[in-house]
Structures are given as C-alpha cells and as structure tokens.
C-alpha cells in the first residue's frame, strides 16, 4: 500500500482497535506478578501505543504532506546524482532514463473531480518525477496540459507555462485537491477567460521535512537552483514549452507565494511574472527552517529579503501581483511591501506591481480558492504568447 493511501490508515486504525480490545480481554489473564505475565502486559501496551501513534503520524503526514511515498520517507531529499565522472560531462542527463519520468507517486489517483473526457476536450494531468542535474535534487510534480496541447493544429506550438507552488509543508497534491488549480484553469480556459497554458504543480518542500523557502541553503539543498534552472530545463526538454521568460510565470500560496515573488524578483530571466498569495517577504529563521538557511552569510540573507531588494537593488523587469486580505494576521507586512513596490514602479516602468485585497478571509484554502480565478486571469494576461514553434519534422 502507498504511504499516503487511505487504505493504509484504515488498516492501521483496525489494528489499533484490535490491539485495544485484545488488551482489555487479556489483561485479567496477565494479572499475576510473574515475569511472563508482566512481559505480556508490556507487549500489549506497546502494541496499542505504537499502532495509535502510527495512525496519528500517517494522518498528520497525509494532511501536511511531509512525505508523499515510501521512497520519500526512506530516502529524504531523493538520491544524490553523480554529476561528474569519466562517462559523461557534468550536467549531462543520466544514462538510465530521461530527466522527466512518469511516476505513480503523489496520490493523483485519489482525485475524483478532475474534468472527465478525452485529452483534446478537457486536457490531462501527468504525474512525473523530475531529476535536477545542477542541484542534485529530484521530486514528483504534476503537469496540467490544456486541451489544445493534444489538438493537431497546435502540434507545433510551444505553450506558456505557469509554475504553481503549494505552501509548507503541503504536498503538490494540495494544489489539485485543496486549491483546485487544474479544475479552475480548465473552466477559465473553456469560457475564454484565460489562454491555453501548461501548469506545473510543485511543492517548495523538495528536501523534506526542512522548509528551505526556495533558496540555496548553505551546505544544504540547492532549492533555488532547482526551481530557477533544473525544473524549467528538464520540462522544456520533455514538453512543448516556451523558451522565453516572457511566457513563464510562477504563482503560489503561503510559503509558495513567498517563493513565487522571490523567484521572479531574483530570476527575471526565468520568470517574467509572479503572484504571491498571502506571502511573507523575508526568509524566516525558525524551527521549520532548522535555523539560519544562509549559514550566517548576511549578503545572501539581504538579497533574499524582498523589501531590502526594492530599497537597494535595481528593479527587476517583472510584473507582480500581491494577493491578501485585510483580516490576514501579517497584513501590515503586505502593506509595507506594496508601498515599497509601488514607489519603485513609479520610478521604473519595467517593474510593475498590482494588488488584490479582500476585506475578509484567513490563511486557508477557502480563501485561496476565492482568490484563485482572478489570480489565474491576471497571470494569463501577463504571460506572452510564445513566438517559438516546434521545427518541422
């Protein structure tokens, strides 16, 4: 059984229940003060506690997505890649298979409300595992391909791309079952409110359980390299995706929103537009990041502080959408960032910032789902239609 399957939770729940009843039934028979009965009582208590803890651990994992598969649990961060050697140059694709491979991981089979029909009518969601040649990371992501991707008259077209990022520590599946990204995108495309776009659904937690905030950790996971280089390069090699940054954008909620804004501002050569939904604007130093991600390097810390960048560095040539609510606990930080961003935008027309602020709503999927259609429409308006085409064969 898969680590995230409901069947595993139900089986362990049944085991815990059976262990409890066995304990109640056998306890009187093990009441004597002799070594064997005492060991029996210890064994029964241990079985009950372990089975209950297993149910709780699996339930928490399924809710927050620390690990999405047995391989993810047993080999956190994925298998490291040998990037240099006599057989192939550094950065070359591994010999065994490509950089993007189909996978059954991630729980896509549990989603029952995806549009049903032929791919050329409703599109398709792929579950793939992507290997990064520069970062040495690999992770499972979902790819939504719009109906046009499968229609013959679009067979030479390269499509605009929207990378969407879940919050921490949620799995990429939360973008489908919680935020309903492909379902909403299909409805917007069907009604002509957005252009056909390939949507990549990923999680910031590519090195679980640590929250790396999508930055390159000093002496640790190179998450920024993963999102800024490895993932785009691997996907362009496997799908008909635009080569131009003007056709690539990134959207996220919570930690994913922080990552989206940071990736676009630090890498405008990769992502020309970004939407941050209920984002933070500084990289925290807390329990979830396991301390200072920058290893005491103040320069790296400052360059990842979005307000510091606006005050001290040239404005990046990107368009940003900041989404929040006035009821959000850190709304004052959003107001401060918007004030800084609009001041820069007034001085430099190459940098643009818009905002969408609701009166009410919290840090929850209910609120993010309300905001998503407008955010997707804004992203579609700011991603250019690719001019490149597949060569004739």
Tab-separated table of C-alpha atoms in Angstrom:
chain	number	residue	atom	x	y	z
A	1	UNK	CA	0.000	0.000	0.000
A	2	UNK	CA	1.133	3.539	-0.782
A	3	UNK	CA	2.271	5.672	2.154
A	4	UNK	CA	-0.456	8.262	1.532
A	5	UNK	CA	-3.287	5.825	0.780
A	6	UNK	CA	-6.445	5.824	2.877
A	7	UNK	CA	-6.337	2.031	2.896
A	8	UNK	CA	-3.133	2.118	4.965
A	9	UNK	CA	-4.702	4.480	7.510
A	10	UNK	CA	-7.835	2.325	7.754
A	11	UNK	CA	-5.763	-0.847	8.156
A	12	UNK	CA	-3.693	0.637	10.965
A	13	UNK	CA	-6.838	2.000	12.610
A	14	UNK	CA	-8.296	-1.502	12.577
A	15	UNK	CA	-5.035	-2.842	14.021
A	16	UNK	CA	-5.087	-0.236	16.799
A	17	UNK	CA	-8.704	-1.071	17.624
A	18	UNK	CA	-7.963	-4.791	17.675
A	19	UNK	CA	-4.908	-4.194	19.904
A	20	UNK	CA	-7.044	-2.240	22.361
A	21	UNK	CA	-9.722	-4.938	22.584
A	22	UNK	CA	-7.068	-7.636	22.936
A	23	UNK	CA	-5.537	-5.661	25.786
A	24	UNK	CA	-8.886	-5.349	27.586
A	25	UNK	CA	-9.631	-9.045	27.080
A	26	UNK	CA	-6.209	-10.426	28.028
A	27	UNK	CA	-5.343	-8.019	30.858
A	28	UNK	CA	-7.109	-10.028	33.625
A	29	UNK	CA	-5.378	-13.199	32.431
A	30	UNK	CA	-1.991	-11.457	32.723
A	31	UNK	CA	-2.566	-10.036	36.202
A	32	UNK	CA	-0.143	-12.348	38.023
A	33	UNK	CA	3.127	-10.817	39.254
A	34	UNK	CA	5.427	-13.155	37.338
A	35	UNK	CA	7.925	-12.355	34.582
A	36	UNK	CA	5.933	-13.783	31.668
A	37	UNK	CA	2.598	-12.081	32.521
A	38	UNK	CA	4.453	-8.829	33.132
A	39	UNK	CA	6.162	-9.078	29.740
A	40	UNK	CA	2.760	-9.810	28.196
A	41	UNK	CA	1.289	-6.643	29.696
A	42	UNK	CA	4.239	-4.586	28.452
A	43	UNK	CA	3.845	-6.102	24.986
A	44	UNK	CA	0.122	-5.303	24.856
A	45	UNK	CA	0.661	-1.699	25.931
A	46	UNK	CA	3.480	-1.306	23.423
A	47	UNK	CA	1.328	-2.681	20.574
A	48	UNK	CA	-1.540	-0.325	21.405
A	49	UNK	CA	0.671	2.737	21.678
A	50	UNK	CA	2.653	2.013	18.512
A	51	UNK	CA	-0.467	1.355	16.443
A	52	UNK	CA	-2.174	4.534	17.706
A	53	UNK	CA	0.959	6.601	17.083
A	54	UNK	CA	1.230	5.135	13.569
A	55	UNK	CA	-2.353	6.178	12.788
A	56	UNK	CA	-1.712	9.682	14.105
A	57	UNK	CA	1.584	10.009	12.213
A	58	UNK	CA	0.027	8.870	8.926
A	59	UNK	CA	-2.967	11.184	9.374
A	60	UNK	CA	-0.715	14.183	10.027
A	61	UNK	CA	1.517	13.243	7.085
A	62	UNK	CA	-1.476	12.917	4.751
A	63	UNK	CA	-2.763	16.312	5.876
A	64	UNK	CA	0.518	18.206	5.610
A	65	UNK	CA	2.437	16.159	3.058
A	66	UNK	CA	5.821	15.808	4.741
A	67	UNK	CA	6.405	12.587	2.741
A	68	UNK	CA	4.492	11.546	-0.376
A	69	UNK	CA	5.799	7.997	-0.816
A	70	UNK	CA	7.769	5.252	0.928
A	71	UNK	CA	10.814	6.236	-1.111
A	72	UNK	CA	10.376	9.839	0.020
A	73	UNK	CA	10.254	8.694	3.657
A	74	UNK	CA	13.156	6.260	3.486
A	75	UNK	CA	15.361	8.441	1.255
A	76	UNK	CA	14.551	12.076	2.121
A	77	UNK	CA	15.662	14.598	-0.456
A	78	UNK	CA	15.984	11.921	-3.134
A	79	UNK	CA	19.011	10.050	-4.291
A	80	UNK	CA	22.010	12.295	-4.941
A	81	UNK	CA	23.218	12.475	-8.513
A	82	UNK	CA	26.744	11.841	-9.681
A	83	UNK	CA	27.230	14.918	-11.829
A	84	UNK	CA	30.845	14.428	-12.779
A	85	UNK	CA	32.766	11.435	-13.984
A	86	UNK	CA	34.583	9.893	-16.860
A	87	UNK	CA	31.467	8.523	-18.550
A	88	UNK	CA	29.583	11.821	-19.067
A	89	UNK	CA	30.261	15.528	-18.577
A	90	UNK	CA	28.875	17.439	-15.616
A	91	UNK	CA	25.257	18.461	-16.155
A	92	UNK	CA	24.508	15.768	-18.740
A	93	UNK	CA	21.357	13.713	-18.426
A	94	UNK	CA	21.685	10.413	-16.578
A	95	UNK	CA	22.115	7.426	-18.834
A	96	UNK	CA	19.245	5.461	-17.267
A	97	UNK	CA	16.125	7.282	-18.488
A	98	UNK	CA	15.399	10.951	-19.058
A	99	UNK	CA	15.171	13.863	-16.641
A	100	UNK	CA	11.362	13.606	-16.597
A	101	UNK	CA	9.861	10.191	-15.942
A	102	UNK	CA	6.243	9.125	-15.324
A	103	UNK	CA	5.507	8.101	-11.738
A	104	UNK	CA	2.550	6.823	-9.749
A	105	UNK	CA	3.655	8.752	-6.653
A	106	UNK	CA	1.782	11.718	-5.257
A	107	UNK	CA	-1.763	10.396	-4.911
A	108	UNK	CA	-3.237	11.662	-8.196
A	109	UNK	CA	-5.465	8.579	-8.363
A	110	UNK	CA	-7.346	9.808	-5.278
A	111	UNK	CA	-8.649	12.942	-7.051
A	112	UNK	CA	-12.196	12.313	-8.312
A	113	UNK	CA	-13.292	15.760	-9.526
A	114	UNK	CA	-10.916	16.326	-12.441
A	115	UNK	CA	-12.746	17.034	-15.724
A	116	UNK	CA	-13.634	13.768	-17.422
A	117	UNK	CA	-13.216	13.238	-21.146
A	118	UNK	CA	-10.649	12.935	-23.894
A	119	UNK	CA	-7.419	14.960	-23.505
A	120	UNK	CA	-8.272	17.093	-26.539
A	121	UNK	CA	-11.517	18.057	-24.792
A	122	UNK	CA	-10.522	18.520	-21.130
A	123	UNK	CA	-6.740	18.328	-21.071
A	124	UNK	CA	-4.682	15.936	-18.966
A	125	UNK	CA	-2.774	15.893	-15.686
A	126	UNK	CA	0.525	13.981	-15.707
A	127	UNK	CA	2.364	12.789	-12.606
A	128	UNK	CA	6.111	12.860	-13.232
A	129	UNK	CA	9.364	12.732	-11.324
A	130	UNK	CA	11.930	15.338	-12.361
A	131	UNK	CA	15.668	14.977	-11.866
A	132	UNK	CA	17.822	18.069	-11.431
A	133	UNK	CA	21.305	17.918	-12.887
A	134	UNK	CA	22.688	21.056	-11.199
A	135	UNK	CA	21.018	20.912	-7.790
A	136	UNK	CA	21.192	17.123	-7.424
A	137	UNK	CA	17.542	17.168	-6.296
A	138	UNK	CA	14.623	15.215	-7.651
A	139	UNK	CA	10.951	15.432	-6.837
A	140	UNK	CA	7.494	14.500	-8.059
A	141	UNK	CA	5.381	17.188	-9.739
A	142	UNK	CA	2.077	17.329	-11.618
A	143	UNK	CA	1.740	18.791	-15.123
A	144	UNK	CA	-1.605	20.064	-16.430
A	145	UNK	CA	-1.664	20.046	-20.232
A	146	UNK	CA	-4.550	22.048	-21.747
A	147	UNK	CA	-6.804	20.514	-24.435
A	148	UNK	CA	-5.010	22.451	-27.183
A	149	UNK	CA	-1.812	20.552	-26.405
A	150	UNK	CA	-3.453	17.455	-27.958
A	151	UNK	CA	-5.194	19.111	-30.922
A	152	UNK	CA	-3.338	18.563	-34.239
A	153	UNK	CA	-3.451	22.185	-35.410
A	154	UNK	CA	-1.470	23.175	-32.295
A	155	UNK	CA	1.050	20.375	-32.706
A	156	UNK	CA	3.944	22.741	-33.452
A	157	UNK	CA	3.031	25.324	-30.844
A	158	UNK	CA	5.039	25.860	-27.684
A	159	UNK	CA	2.861	26.849	-24.728
A	160	UNK	CA	3.172	29.444	-21.967
A	161	UNK	CA	3.930	27.965	-18.556
A	162	UNK	CA	2.695	28.710	-15.056
A	163	UNK	CA	4.597	27.121	-12.169
A	164	UNK	CA	2.315	26.864	-9.121
A	165	UNK	CA	3.702	26.232	-5.651
A	166	UNK	CA	1.970	24.787	-2.598
A	167	UNK	CA	2.525	26.012	0.936
A	168	UNK	CA	4.807	24.462	3.519
A	169	UNK	CA	4.760	21.585	4.319
A	170	UNK	CA	1.977	20.651	1.930
A	171	UNK	CA	2.493	18.262	-0.987
A	172	UNK	CA	1.945	19.283	-4.585
A	173	UNK	CA	-1.328	17.321	-4.426
A	174	UNK	CA	-2.776	20.167	-2.324
A	175	UNK	CA	-2.747	22.282	-5.479
A	176	UNK	CA	-5.231	19.838	-7.010
A	177	UNK	CA	-7.403	18.696	-4.107
A	178	UNK	CA	-7.223	21.820	-1.931
A	179	UNK	CA	-6.695	24.771	-4.273
A	180	UNK	CA	-8.215	23.023	-7.347
A	181	UNK	CA	-5.756	24.592	-9.785
A	182	UNK	CA	-6.306	22.376	-12.888
A	183	UNK	CA	-10.080	22.274	-12.362
A	184	UNK	CA	-10.232	26.075	-12.152
A	185	UNK	CA	-7.791	26.561	-15.044
A	186	UNK	CA	-9.856	24.287	-17.302
A	187	UNK	CA	-13.054	26.179	-16.504
A	188	UNK	CA	-11.400	29.544	-17.181
A	189	UNK	CA	-9.909	28.322	-20.462
A	190	UNK	CA	-13.223	26.734	-21.501
A	191	UNK	CA	-15.029	30.036	-21.038
A	192	UNK	CA	-12.337	32.069	-22.793
A	193	UNK	CA	-11.121	33.951	-19.721
A	194	UNK	CA	-7.550	32.640	-19.940
A	195	UNK	CA	-5.256	31.455	-22.725
A	196	UNK	CA	-4.208	27.786	-23.011
A	197	UNK	CA	-1.359	27.351	-20.538
A	198	UNK	CA	0.680	24.435	-19.248
A	199	UNK	CA	0.529	24.456	-15.454
A	200	UNK	CA	3.252	22.835	-13.362
A	201	UNK	CA	2.246	21.963	-9.789
A	202	UNK	CA	5.097	21.534	-7.304
A	203	UNK	CA	5.894	21.834	-3.611
A	204	UNK	CA	8.577	24.045	-2.048
A	205	UNK	CA	9.500	21.158	0.271
A	206	UNK	CA	11.814	19.361	-2.142
A	207	UNK	CA	14.077	18.340	0.770
A	208	UNK	CA	11.531	17.255	3.414
A	209	UNK	CA	10.889	17.930	6.175
A	210	UNK	CA	13.007	21.116	6.122
A	211	UNK	CA	11.466	24.366	4.920
A	212	UNK	CA	14.096	25.774	2.567
A	213	UNK	CA	11.975	28.754	1.424
A	214	UNK	CA	13.107	28.056	-2.161
A	215	UNK	CA	16.625	29.387	-1.509
A	216	UNK	CA	20.007	27.709	-1.845
A	217	UNK	CA	20.813	26.530	1.672
A	218	UNK	CA	24.398	26.995	2.819
A	219	UNK	CA	25.868	23.492	2.808
A	220	UNK	CA	22.425	22.059	2.078
A	221	UNK	CA	19.737	21.627	-0.585
A	222	UNK	CA	20.089	23.956	-3.576
A	223	UNK	CA	16.373	24.618	-3.874
A	224	UNK	CA	16.648	27.928	-5.733
A	225	UNK	CA	18.765	26.250	-8.405
A	226	UNK	CA	16.144	23.523	-8.634
A	227	UNK	CA	13.309	25.972	-9.380
A	228	UNK	CA	15.293	28.500	-11.416
A	229	UNK	CA	17.316	26.110	-13.595
A	230	UNK	CA	16.703	22.395	-13.228
A	231	UNK	CA	12.922	22.283	-13.358
A	232	UNK	CA	12.476	24.652	-16.345
A	233	UNK	CA	15.299	22.994	-18.315
A	234	UNK	CA	14.022	19.467	-17.705
A	235	UNK	CA	10.432	20.326	-18.580
A	236	UNK	CA	11.402	22.200	-21.761
A	237	UNK	CA	13.267	19.073	-22.869
A	238	UNK	CA	10.171	16.890	-22.381
A	239	UNK	CA	7.181	19.093	-23.239
A	240	UNK	CA	6.388	21.720	-25.878
A	241	UNK	CA	7.024	24.705	-23.633
A	242	UNK	CA	8.107	28.232	-24.482
A	243	UNK	CA	11.795	29.031	-24.280
A	244	UNK	CA	11.127	32.682	-23.457
A	245	UNK	CA	10.965	34.030	-19.896
A	246	UNK	CA	8.153	36.333	-21.061
A	247	UNK	CA	5.934	33.253	-21.301
A	248	UNK	CA	6.854	31.803	-17.893
A	249	UNK	CA	5.234	32.786	-14.601
A	250	UNK	CA	5.051	31.486	-11.043
A	251	UNK	CA	2.161	31.548	-8.560
A	252	UNK	CA	1.946	30.250	-5.013
A	253	UNK	CA	0.104	30.494	-1.724
A	254	UNK	CA	1.589	30.935	1.763
A	255	UNK	CA	5.235	29.767	1.617
A	256	UNK	CA	4.676	29.036	-2.065
A	257	UNK	CA	3.622	32.660	-2.520
A	258	UNK	CA	6.817	33.856	-0.855
A	259	UNK	CA	8.784	31.582	-3.179
A	260	UNK	CA	6.904	32.875	-6.234
A	261	UNK	CA	7.721	36.528	-5.549
A	262	UNK	CA	11.326	35.745	-4.619
A	263	UNK	CA	11.967	33.575	-7.686
A	264	UNK	CA	10.646	36.210	-10.078
A	265	UNK	CA	12.499	39.094	-8.424
A	266	UNK	CA	15.772	37.158	-8.253
A	267	UNK	CA	15.404	35.434	-11.632
A	268	UNK	CA	13.557	37.675	-14.093
A	269	UNK	CA	15.454	35.865	-16.847
A	270	UNK	CA	13.368	32.782	-15.981
A	271	UNK	CA	10.016	34.082	-14.687
A	272	UNK	CA	8.598	37.346	-16.030
A	273	UNK	CA	5.509	37.414	-13.799
A	274	UNK	CA	4.601	36.191	-10.332
A	275	UNK	CA	1.638	36.072	-7.979
A	276	UNK	CA	2.142	35.799	-4.237
A	277	UNK	CA	-0.993	34.807	-2.323
A	278	UNK	CA	-0.686	35.563	1.409
A	279	UNK	CA	3.099	35.589	1.169
A	280	UNK	CA	5.901	36.605	3.507
A	281	UNK	CA	8.642	38.922	2.317
A	282	UNK	CA	11.591	37.750	4.406
A	283	UNK	CA	13.131	34.311	4.903
A	284	UNK	CA	12.396	33.244	8.491
A	285	UNK	CA	14.889	31.768	10.919
A	286	UNK	CA	12.756	29.327	12.894
A	287	UNK	CA	12.151	25.711	13.819
A	288	UNK	CA	10.826	24.832	10.348
A	289	UNK	CA	13.854	26.221	8.527
A	290	UNK	CA	16.070	24.418	11.052
A	291	UNK	CA	17.917	27.647	11.780
A	292	UNK	CA	19.649	30.123	9.501
A	293	UNK	CA	19.388	28.922	5.902
A	294	UNK	CA	22.261	31.178	4.833
A	295	UNK	CA	24.869	29.957	7.320
A	296	UNK	CA	25.486	33.462	8.657
A	297	UNK	CA	26.052	34.978	5.203
A	298	UNK	CA	24.390	38.380	5.607
A	299	UNK	CA	24.706	39.232	1.913
A	300	UNK	CA	22.674	36.185	0.876
A	301	UNK	CA	20.126	36.904	3.606
A	302	UNK	CA	19.697	40.516	2.457
A	303	UNK	CA	19.363	39.550	-1.207
A	304	UNK	CA	16.509	37.194	-0.283
A	305	UNK	CA	14.712	39.929	1.686
A	306	UNK	CA	12.266	41.351	-0.861
A	307	UNK	CA	11.910	44.755	0.817
A	308	UNK	CA	15.699	45.112	1.043
A	309	UNK	CA	15.968	44.325	-2.682
A	310	UNK	CA	13.440	47.027	-3.554
A	311	UNK	CA	15.320	49.601	-1.496
A	312	UNK	CA	18.871	48.715	-2.526
A	313	UNK	CA	18.993	46.951	-5.909
A	314	UNK	CA	17.895	47.880	-9.438
A	315	UNK	CA	14.273	46.994	-10.079
A	316	UNK	CA	13.818	43.655	-11.866
A	317	UNK	CA	11.892	43.616	-15.149
A	318	UNK	CA	8.949	41.643	-13.819
A	319	UNK	CA	5.243	42.049	-13.108
A	320	UNK	CA	3.969	41.113	-9.650
A	321	UNK	CA	0.514	40.516	-8.204
A	322	UNK	CA	0.230	40.580	-4.417
A	323	UNK	CA	-2.898	38.921	-3.018
A	324	UNK	CA	-4.062	39.079	0.597
A	325	UNK	CA	-6.931	40.033	2.910
A	326	UNK	CA	-7.242	42.794	5.466
A	327	UNK	CA	-8.014	40.107	8.068
A	328	UNK	CA	-4.668	38.342	7.487
A	329	UNK	CA	-2.513	38.471	10.606
A	330	UNK	CA	0.528	39.947	8.848
A	331	UNK	CA	-1.376	42.301	6.530
A	332	UNK	CA	0.782	45.198	7.766
A	333	UNK	CA	3.799	43.499	6.143
A	334	UNK	CA	1.898	43.241	2.867
A	335	UNK	CA	1.020	46.922	3.037
A	336	UNK	CA	4.674	47.803	3.641
A	337	UNK	CA	5.833	45.687	0.694
A	338	UNK	CA	3.197	47.177	-1.614
A	339	UNK	CA	4.209	50.694	-0.606
A	340	UNK	CA	7.858	49.932	-1.415
A	341	UNK	CA	6.957	48.180	-4.662
A	342	UNK	CA	4.680	50.955	-5.919
A	343	UNK	CA	7.335	53.563	-5.154
A	344	UNK	CA	9.817	51.592	-7.295
A	345	UNK	CA	7.221	51.021	-10.032
A	346	UNK	CA	6.547	54.764	-10.243
A	347	UNK	CA	10.245	55.334	-10.910
A	348	UNK	CA	10.818	52.375	-13.246
A	349	UNK	CA	8.079	51.333	-15.716
A	350	UNK	CA	9.841	47.988	-16.344
A	351	UNK	CA	8.789	46.911	-12.856
A	352	UNK	CA	5.063	46.618	-12.267
A	353	UNK	CA	3.018	45.620	-9.244
A	354	UNK	CA	-0.723	45.086	-8.787
A	355	UNK	CA	-2.661	44.019	-5.736
A	356	UNK	CA	-5.837	42.128	-4.920
A	357	UNK	CA	-7.005	42.618	-1.340
A	358	UNK	CA	-10.210	41.123	0.062
A	359	UNK	CA	-11.933	42.511	3.132
A	360	UNK	CA	-12.187	39.173	4.877
A	361	UNK	CA	-10.696	35.688	4.730
A	362	UNK	CA	-7.949	33.823	6.508
A	363	UNK	CA	-4.902	31.708	5.784
A	364	UNK	CA	-6.972	28.854	4.352
A	365	UNK	CA	-7.900	27.021	1.171
A	366	UNK	CA	-11.391	28.502	1.346
A	367	UNK	CA	-9.930	31.992	0.951
A	368	UNK	CA	-7.280	30.978	-1.592
A	369	UNK	CA	-9.926	29.299	-3.788
A	370	UNK	CA	-11.885	32.571	-3.835
A	371	UNK	CA	-8.784	34.432	-4.974
A	372	UNK	CA	-7.511	31.882	-7.488
A	373	UNK	CA	-9.700	32.688	-10.553
A	374	UNK	CA	-8.695	36.357	-10.507
A	375	UNK	CA	-5.058	35.412	-9.932
A	376	UNK	CA	-5.073	32.985	-12.880
A	377	UNK	CA	-6.692	35.585	-15.134
A	378	UNK	CA	-4.048	38.131	-14.130
A	379	UNK	CA	-1.263	35.630	-14.809
A	380	UNK	CA	-2.708	34.784	-18.219
A	381	UNK	CA	-2.829	38.491	-19.118
A	382	UNK	CA	0.859	38.844	-18.189
A	383	UNK	CA	2.247	35.751	-19.949
A	384	UNK	CA	3.037	36.412	-23.581
A	385	UNK	CA	2.000	34.001	-26.300
A	386	UNK	CA	5.203	32.220	-27.356
A	387	UNK	CA	6.586	33.105	-30.769
A	388	UNK	CA	8.721	29.957	-30.990
A	389	UNK	CA	7.417	26.853	-32.722
A	390	UNK	CA	8.448	23.249	-32.918
A	391	UNK	CA	10.599	22.632	-36.019
A	392	UNK	CA	9.001	20.721	-38.867
A	393	UNK	CA	9.926	17.080	-38.914
